[in-house]
XYZ file of C-alpha atoms in Angstrom:
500
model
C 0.000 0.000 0.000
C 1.614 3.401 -0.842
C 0.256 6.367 0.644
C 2.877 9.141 0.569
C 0.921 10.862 -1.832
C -2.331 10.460 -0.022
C -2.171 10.660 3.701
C -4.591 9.976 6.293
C -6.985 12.421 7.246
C -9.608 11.142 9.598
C -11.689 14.137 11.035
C -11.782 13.741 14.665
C -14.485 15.104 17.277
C -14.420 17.244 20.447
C -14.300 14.012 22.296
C -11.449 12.659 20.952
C -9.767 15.911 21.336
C -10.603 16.291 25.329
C -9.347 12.302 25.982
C -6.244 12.855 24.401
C -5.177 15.918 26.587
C -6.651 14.119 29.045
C -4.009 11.393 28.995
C -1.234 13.416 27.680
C -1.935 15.534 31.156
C -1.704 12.315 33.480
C 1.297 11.284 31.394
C 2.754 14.350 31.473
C 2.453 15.665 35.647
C 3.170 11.748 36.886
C 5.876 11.956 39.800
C 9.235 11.312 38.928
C 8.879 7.631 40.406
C 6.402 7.003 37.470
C 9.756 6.957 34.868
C 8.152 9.314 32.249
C 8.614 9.938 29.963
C 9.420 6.988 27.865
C 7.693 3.549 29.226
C 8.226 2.739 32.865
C 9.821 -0.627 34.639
C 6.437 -2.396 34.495
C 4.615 -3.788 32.421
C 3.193 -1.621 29.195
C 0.030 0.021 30.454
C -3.167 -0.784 28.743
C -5.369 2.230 29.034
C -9.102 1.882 27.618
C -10.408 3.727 24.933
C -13.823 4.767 24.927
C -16.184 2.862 22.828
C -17.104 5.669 20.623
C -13.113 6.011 19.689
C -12.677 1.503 19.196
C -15.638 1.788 16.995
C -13.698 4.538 15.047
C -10.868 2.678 14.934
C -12.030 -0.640 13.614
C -14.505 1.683 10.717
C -10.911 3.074 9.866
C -9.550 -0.622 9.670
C -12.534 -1.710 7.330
C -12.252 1.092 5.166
C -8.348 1.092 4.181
C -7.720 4.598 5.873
C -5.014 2.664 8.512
C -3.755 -1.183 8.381
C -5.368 -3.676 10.360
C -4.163 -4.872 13.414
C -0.464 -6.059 13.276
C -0.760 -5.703 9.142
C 1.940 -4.352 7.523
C 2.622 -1.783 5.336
C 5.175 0.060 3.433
C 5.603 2.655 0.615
C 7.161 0.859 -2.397
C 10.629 1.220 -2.049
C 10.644 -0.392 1.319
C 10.698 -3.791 1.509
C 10.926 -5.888 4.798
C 13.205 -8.612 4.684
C 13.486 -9.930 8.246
C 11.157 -9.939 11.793
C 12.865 -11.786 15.171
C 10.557 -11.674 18.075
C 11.286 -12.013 21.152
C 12.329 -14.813 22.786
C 13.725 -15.059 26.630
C 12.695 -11.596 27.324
C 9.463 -10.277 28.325
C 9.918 -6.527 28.811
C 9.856 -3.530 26.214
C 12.633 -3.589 23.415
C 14.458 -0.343 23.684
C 17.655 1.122 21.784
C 20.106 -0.389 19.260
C 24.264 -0.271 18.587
C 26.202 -2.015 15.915
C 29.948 -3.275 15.691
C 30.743 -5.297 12.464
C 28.500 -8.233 12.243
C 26.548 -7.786 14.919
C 23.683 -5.711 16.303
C 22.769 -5.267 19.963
C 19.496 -4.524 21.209
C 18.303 -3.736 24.679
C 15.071 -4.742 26.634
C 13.878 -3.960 29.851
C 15.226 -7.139 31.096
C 18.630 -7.294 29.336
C 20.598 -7.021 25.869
C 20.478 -9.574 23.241
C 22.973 -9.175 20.554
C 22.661 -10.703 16.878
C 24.640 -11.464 14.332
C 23.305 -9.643 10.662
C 26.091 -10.627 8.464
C 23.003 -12.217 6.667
C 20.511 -9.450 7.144
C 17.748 -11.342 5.692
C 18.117 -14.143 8.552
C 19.430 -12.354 11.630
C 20.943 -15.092 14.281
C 20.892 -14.722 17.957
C 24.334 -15.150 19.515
C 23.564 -14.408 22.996
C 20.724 -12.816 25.153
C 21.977 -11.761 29.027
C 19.204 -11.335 31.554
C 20.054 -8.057 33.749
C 16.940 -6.374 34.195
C 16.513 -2.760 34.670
C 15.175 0.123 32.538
C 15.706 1.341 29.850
C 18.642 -0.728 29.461
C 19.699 1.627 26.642
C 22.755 0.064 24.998
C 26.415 1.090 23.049
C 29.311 -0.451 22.254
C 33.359 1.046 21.894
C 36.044 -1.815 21.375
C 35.355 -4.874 23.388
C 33.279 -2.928 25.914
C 29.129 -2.478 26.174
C 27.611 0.129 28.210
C 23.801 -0.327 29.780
C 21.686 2.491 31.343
C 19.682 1.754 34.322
C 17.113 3.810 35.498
C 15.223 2.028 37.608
C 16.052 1.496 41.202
C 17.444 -1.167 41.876
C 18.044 -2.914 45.544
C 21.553 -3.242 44.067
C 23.929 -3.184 41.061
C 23.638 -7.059 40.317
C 21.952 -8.428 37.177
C 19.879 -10.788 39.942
C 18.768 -7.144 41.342
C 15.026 -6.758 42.459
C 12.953 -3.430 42.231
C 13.509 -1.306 45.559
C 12.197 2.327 46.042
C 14.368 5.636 45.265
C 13.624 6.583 48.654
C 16.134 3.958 50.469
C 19.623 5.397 50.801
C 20.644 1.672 49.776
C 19.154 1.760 46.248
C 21.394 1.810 43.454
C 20.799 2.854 39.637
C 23.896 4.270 37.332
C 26.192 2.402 34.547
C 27.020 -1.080 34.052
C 29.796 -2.211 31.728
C 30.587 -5.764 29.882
C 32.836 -7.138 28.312
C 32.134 -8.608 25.029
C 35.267 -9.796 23.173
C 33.644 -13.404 23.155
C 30.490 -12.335 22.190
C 28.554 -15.631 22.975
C 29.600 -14.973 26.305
C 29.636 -11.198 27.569
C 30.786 -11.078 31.176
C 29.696 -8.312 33.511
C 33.181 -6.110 34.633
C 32.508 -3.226 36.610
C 29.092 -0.942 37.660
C 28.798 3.295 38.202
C 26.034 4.835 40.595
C 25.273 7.717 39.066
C 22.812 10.774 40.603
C 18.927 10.258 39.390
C 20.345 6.772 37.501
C 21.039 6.780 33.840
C 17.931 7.317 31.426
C 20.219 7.273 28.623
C 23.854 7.413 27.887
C 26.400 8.511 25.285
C 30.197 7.917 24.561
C 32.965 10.178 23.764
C 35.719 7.773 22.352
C 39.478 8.248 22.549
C 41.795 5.810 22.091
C 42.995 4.691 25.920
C 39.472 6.277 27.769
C 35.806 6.023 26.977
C 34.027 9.196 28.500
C 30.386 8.598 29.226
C 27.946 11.318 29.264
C 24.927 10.062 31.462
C 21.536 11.579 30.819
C 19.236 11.337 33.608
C 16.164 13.601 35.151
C 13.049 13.723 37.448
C 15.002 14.547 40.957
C 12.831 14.295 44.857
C 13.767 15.523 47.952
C 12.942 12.377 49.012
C 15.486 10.175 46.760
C 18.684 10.326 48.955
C 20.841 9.933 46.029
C 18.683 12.203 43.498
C 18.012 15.350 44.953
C 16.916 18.777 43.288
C 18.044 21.073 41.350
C 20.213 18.228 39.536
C 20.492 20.426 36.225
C 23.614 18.642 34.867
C 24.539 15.634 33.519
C 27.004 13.035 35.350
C 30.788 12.368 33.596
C 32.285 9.232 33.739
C 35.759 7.983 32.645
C 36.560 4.424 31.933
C 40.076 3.173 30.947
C 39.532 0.431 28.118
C 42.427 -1.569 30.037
C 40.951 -1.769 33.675
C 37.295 -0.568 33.349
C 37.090 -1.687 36.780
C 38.208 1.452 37.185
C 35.721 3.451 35.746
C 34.188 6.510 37.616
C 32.426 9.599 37.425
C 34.657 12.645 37.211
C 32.608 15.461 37.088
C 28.971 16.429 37.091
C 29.030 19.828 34.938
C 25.673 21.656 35.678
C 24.423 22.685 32.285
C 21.439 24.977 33.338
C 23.140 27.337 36.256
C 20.494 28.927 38.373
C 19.718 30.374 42.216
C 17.976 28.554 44.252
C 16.115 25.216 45.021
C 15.237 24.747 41.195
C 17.790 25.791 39.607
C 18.225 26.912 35.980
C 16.554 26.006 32.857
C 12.633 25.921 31.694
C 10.534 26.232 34.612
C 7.596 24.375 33.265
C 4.227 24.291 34.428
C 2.377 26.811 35.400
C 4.987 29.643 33.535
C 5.056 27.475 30.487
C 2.080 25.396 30.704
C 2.479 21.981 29.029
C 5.873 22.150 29.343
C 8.428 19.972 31.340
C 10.278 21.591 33.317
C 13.944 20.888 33.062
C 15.728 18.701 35.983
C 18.414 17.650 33.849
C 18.872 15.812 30.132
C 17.255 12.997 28.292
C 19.693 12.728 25.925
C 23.081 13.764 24.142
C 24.169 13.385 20.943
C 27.732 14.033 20.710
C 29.654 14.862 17.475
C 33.303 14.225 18.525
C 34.881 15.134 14.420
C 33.554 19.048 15.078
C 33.771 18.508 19.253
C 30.224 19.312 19.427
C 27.240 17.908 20.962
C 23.463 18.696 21.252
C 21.387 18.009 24.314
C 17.645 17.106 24.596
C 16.655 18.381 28.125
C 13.553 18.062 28.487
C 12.736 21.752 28.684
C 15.608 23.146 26.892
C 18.115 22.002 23.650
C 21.170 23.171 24.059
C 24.235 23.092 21.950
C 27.495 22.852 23.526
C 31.432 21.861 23.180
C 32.921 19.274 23.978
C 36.481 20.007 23.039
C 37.183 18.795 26.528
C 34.938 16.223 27.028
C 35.603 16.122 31.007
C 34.112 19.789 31.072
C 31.840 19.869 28.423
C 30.746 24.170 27.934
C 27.030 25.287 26.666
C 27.581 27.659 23.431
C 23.310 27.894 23.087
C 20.789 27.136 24.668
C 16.493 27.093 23.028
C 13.062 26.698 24.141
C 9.976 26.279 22.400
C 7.359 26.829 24.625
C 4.438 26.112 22.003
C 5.136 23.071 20.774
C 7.355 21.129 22.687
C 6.747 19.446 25.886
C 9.457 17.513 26.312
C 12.838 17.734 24.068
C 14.077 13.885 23.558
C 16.567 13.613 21.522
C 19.377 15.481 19.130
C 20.581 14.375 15.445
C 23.136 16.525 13.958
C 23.732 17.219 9.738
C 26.446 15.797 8.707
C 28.073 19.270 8.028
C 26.880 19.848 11.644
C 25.151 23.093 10.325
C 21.539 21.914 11.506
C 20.292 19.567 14.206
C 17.042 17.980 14.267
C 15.445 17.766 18.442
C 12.440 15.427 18.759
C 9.520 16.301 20.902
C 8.415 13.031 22.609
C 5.106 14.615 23.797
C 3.082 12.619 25.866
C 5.922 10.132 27.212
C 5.932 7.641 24.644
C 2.664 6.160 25.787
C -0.040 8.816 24.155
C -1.644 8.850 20.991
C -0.256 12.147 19.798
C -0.648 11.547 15.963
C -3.773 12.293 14.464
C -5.779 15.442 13.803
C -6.630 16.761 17.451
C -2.689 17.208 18.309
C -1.779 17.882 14.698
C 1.381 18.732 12.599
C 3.513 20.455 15.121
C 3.665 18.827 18.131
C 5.222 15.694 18.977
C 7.110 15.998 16.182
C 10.741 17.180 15.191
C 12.273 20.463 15.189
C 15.004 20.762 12.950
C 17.182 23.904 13.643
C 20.019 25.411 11.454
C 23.427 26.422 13.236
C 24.642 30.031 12.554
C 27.612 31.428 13.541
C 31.099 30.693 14.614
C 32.556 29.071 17.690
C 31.259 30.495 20.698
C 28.718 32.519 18.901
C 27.074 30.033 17.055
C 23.222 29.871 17.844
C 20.415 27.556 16.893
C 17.686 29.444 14.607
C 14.527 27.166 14.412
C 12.991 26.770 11.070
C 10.600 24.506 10.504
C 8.789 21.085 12.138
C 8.261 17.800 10.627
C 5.592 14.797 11.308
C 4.793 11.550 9.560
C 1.920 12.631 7.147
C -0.069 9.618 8.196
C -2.480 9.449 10.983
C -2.883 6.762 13.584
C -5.531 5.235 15.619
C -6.402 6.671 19.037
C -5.194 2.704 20.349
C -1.713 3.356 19.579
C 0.648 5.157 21.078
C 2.955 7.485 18.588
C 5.025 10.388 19.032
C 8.812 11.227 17.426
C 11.177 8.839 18.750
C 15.050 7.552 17.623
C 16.758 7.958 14.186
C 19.543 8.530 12.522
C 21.288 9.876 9.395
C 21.638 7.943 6.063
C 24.685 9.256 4.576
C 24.183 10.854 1.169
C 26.671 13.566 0.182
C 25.029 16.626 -0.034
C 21.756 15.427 1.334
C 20.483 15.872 4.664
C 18.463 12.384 5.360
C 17.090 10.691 8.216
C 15.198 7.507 9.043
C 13.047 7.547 12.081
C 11.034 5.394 14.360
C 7.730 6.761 15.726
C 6.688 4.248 17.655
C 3.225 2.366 16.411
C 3.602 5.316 13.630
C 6.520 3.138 12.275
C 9.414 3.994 10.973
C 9.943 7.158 8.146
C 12.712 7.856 6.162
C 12.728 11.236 5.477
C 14.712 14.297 3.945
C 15.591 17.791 5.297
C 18.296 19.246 2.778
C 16.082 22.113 2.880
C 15.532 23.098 6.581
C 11.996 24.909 6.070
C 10.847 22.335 4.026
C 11.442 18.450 5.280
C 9.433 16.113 3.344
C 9.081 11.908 3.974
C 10.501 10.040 0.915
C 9.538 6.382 2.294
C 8.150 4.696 5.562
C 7.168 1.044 6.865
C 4.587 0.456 9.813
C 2.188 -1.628 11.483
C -1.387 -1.541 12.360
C -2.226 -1.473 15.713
C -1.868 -3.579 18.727
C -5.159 -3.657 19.717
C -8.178 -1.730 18.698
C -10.130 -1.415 21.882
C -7.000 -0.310 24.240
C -4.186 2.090 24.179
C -1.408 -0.444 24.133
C 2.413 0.576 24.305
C 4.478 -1.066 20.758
C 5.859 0.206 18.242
C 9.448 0.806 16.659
C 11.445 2.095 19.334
C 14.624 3.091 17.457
C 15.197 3.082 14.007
C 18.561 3.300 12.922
C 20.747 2.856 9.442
C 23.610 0.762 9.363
C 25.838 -0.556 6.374
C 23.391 -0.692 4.032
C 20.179 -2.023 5.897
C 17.938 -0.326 8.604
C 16.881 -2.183 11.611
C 13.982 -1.647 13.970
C 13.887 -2.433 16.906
C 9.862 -3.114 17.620
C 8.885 -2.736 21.725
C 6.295 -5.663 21.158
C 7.240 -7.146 17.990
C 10.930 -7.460 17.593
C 13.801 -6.785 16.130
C 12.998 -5.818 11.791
C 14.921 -5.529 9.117
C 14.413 -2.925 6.405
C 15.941 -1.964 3.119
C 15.375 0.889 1.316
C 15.825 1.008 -2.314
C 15.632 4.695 -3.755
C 17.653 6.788 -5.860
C 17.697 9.578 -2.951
C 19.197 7.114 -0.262
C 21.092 4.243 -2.852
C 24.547 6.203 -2.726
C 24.274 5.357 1.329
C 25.116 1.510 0.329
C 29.245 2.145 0.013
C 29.395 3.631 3.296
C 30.781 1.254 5.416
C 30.985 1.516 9.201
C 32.873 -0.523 11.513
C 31.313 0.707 14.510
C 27.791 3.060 15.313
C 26.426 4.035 18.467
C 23.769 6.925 16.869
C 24.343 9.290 20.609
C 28.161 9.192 19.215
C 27.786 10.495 15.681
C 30.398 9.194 13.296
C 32.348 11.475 10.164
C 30.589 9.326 7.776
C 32.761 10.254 4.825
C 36.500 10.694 6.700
């Protein structure tokens, strides 16, 4: 089914419109021990739809306007060539990293890595059981990092949930080793303040630098507490990272008093998160830059020394974003494209009611020189399609596909699927190919969907919170010249020189 040239425009009522800020309210003002945004620890929530909104669903089904459930589609130059679901794991799929041969995914309870030198037939080599969310994942040499943000009773992968408020609870990094990798064995662990959300490297040849992401401070978590408007620094030698530890917490967002700096949310900026530190980094280490995602703020910074990482810019947008996810750099590092991940992950922010700005991606040029350079917003970008009120979509984890001279992207949006889309010109982004699934259910809100959607050598895999881990290829004349760029390594947070 191709629909790029005829998107879905199902007209929605009041009703509709009052549910969804309904939900993206309670999503949106839970305490930080709910874990939003993104999904929680638990179990995905299953939040009932009225019946007026199933019935809509299922009439949209019958007609053709969206897939049935778990059908899929794609735009004709996308073709599907692999699914593996899950198998030992239970929990939600979450972010991807490549080195070589092999991919390796996280999950809620672990990381299972595969081997794609066929991509057609992906092979699992190992899956290790070490549960605790989001269990974001990236590689550097023989070494694998995993975020945990969940607290934990300790740093063990036999841990058991245990409340933020003991003293005794742990959260932070925890590093592998994975030259055998049939067999990774667990090396070392790092408590870091507030956990780690999410996570990204800094390479250099003796020392990996981690820059942990985390958020959502209490006066009652002993080893969280407010402002926490920074983001935790931690050095690991690649010859004893038993070793590892943080060396500096650099507070990004200065400010007087209790809250310190940054967007002060709700009720000065209404619908807005207020910012208690970063959901993610994307660093660019060729140009010693890197872009944050912090929740109420982006910020561009340097990171020439990557212990003491300075803020060159810093942006809000308090009328369409609620909550800034993520960061992608241009390869010419001249724009970056923020995500807006409104509603947590778990809302169903794309149809008409929310509409074409929100939830979606900002993409923002760079002007200027060194310490003057500032971010100048121009336009916004959404998947053209609408989903059903029973699935949960909102702008989630992409990356570049390397085209000289092009500026192009694939995307996951959760149950929206995965786009692949182009922004050469900044106030103008257009999609140019994308691959989804119907929904999960059409009576409940369930959480699914492509969690991250990266491109790697050639191929791009999915990694699907209910379904599995996909493989896609793309066959166009925009994104073809991609194929002879070879990587040997890519964590997306650590953005490679695609062409040096």
């Amino acid at each position: 089914m191709t629909l790029l040239n005829d998107p879905r425009t199902r007209h929605r009522r009041l009703g509709v419109v009052v549910a969804a800020a309904g939900l993206l309210a309670a999503l949106l003002t839970a305490g930080p021990a709910a874990a939003t945004p993104d999904p929680g620890d638990g179990p995905a929530a299953r939040e009932q739809v009225s019946q007026s909104d199933a019935a809509e669903a299922k009439a949209a089904i019958a007609s053709g306007e969206i897939p049935g459930k778990d059908e899929i589609v794609h735009s004709d130059n996308i073709e599907h060539l692999a699914n593996v679901p899950k198998e030992a794991f239970t929990g939600l799929n979450s972010d991807l990293a490549f080195q070589g041969k092999y991919a390796f995914a996280g999950n809620y309870d672990g990381f299972r890595i595969f081997d794609i030198s066929n991509p057609k037939a992906p092979k699992t080599v190992a899956q290790v059981l070490c549960p605790g969310s989001q269990n974001d994942v990236s590689v550097s040499g023989n070494l694998l990092f995993l975020s945990t943000d969940s607290s934990r009773n300790d740093n063990s992968c036999n841990s058991t949930s245990q409340p933020a408020t003991e003293k005794s609870s742990w959260e932070g990094m925890k590093i592998f080793d994975i030259s055998d990798k049939a067999n990774p064995k667990y090396v070392a662990a790092v408590e870091t303040a507030c956990g780690s959300h999410t996570h990204s490297l800094v390479p250099e040849r003796r020392y990996v630098y981690i820059y942990v992401s985390s958020y959502s401070p209490s006066a009652t978590f002993p080893d969280c507490q407010p402002p926490h408007d920074g983001i935790s620094v931690i050095k690991v030698p690649r010859n004893a990272p038993e070793e590892a530890a943080v060396v500096n917490f650099p507070v990004l967002f200065p400010g007087e008093g209790p809250d310190g700096g940054g967007n002060p949310g709700a009720p000065t900026n209404p619908g807005v998160s207020k910012t208690t530190g970063c959901h993610d980094i994307t660093v660019l280490p060729s140009k010693d830059l890197a872009a944050g995602a912090c929740m109420g703020d982006g910020i561009l910074f340097s990171i020439e020394d990557p212990e003491h990482p300075k803020v060159i810019d810093q942006v809000e947008d308090n009328v369409n974003f609620a909550f800034w996810h993520s960061a992608t750099f241009n390869q010419k590092a001249n724009k970056v494209v923020f995500t807006d991940e409104l509603g947590g992950g778990g809302g169903a922010t794309c149809n008409e009611a929310i509409g074409p700005n929100r939830g979606a991606d900002g993409i923002y040029d760079i002007v200027g020189k060194g310490d003057d350079r500032k971010l100048v917003f121009k336009s916004y970008y959404k998947i053209p399609r609408h989903q059903a009120d029973t699935e949960n979509c909102v702008a989630h984890n992409g990356s570049l596909i390397p085209v000289k001279g092009k500026d192009l992207m694939v995307q996951a949006w959760y149950q929206g699927g995965v786009s692949v889309w182009d922004f050469t010109d900044s106030a103008n982004p257009k999609e140019i190919a994308y691959f989804e699934r119907g929904p999960l259910s059409t009576d409940t809100l369930q959480v699914g969907g492509s969690w991250s959607a990266y491109y790697y050598n050639g191929y791009i895999y999915s990694n699907d919170i209910a379904k599995g881990f996909d493989v896609l290829k793309i066959s166009d004349r925009r994104t073809d010249p991609a194929r002879w760029v070879h990587l040997r390594e890519l964590n997306v947070q650590t953005q490679p020189d695609y062409f040096d």
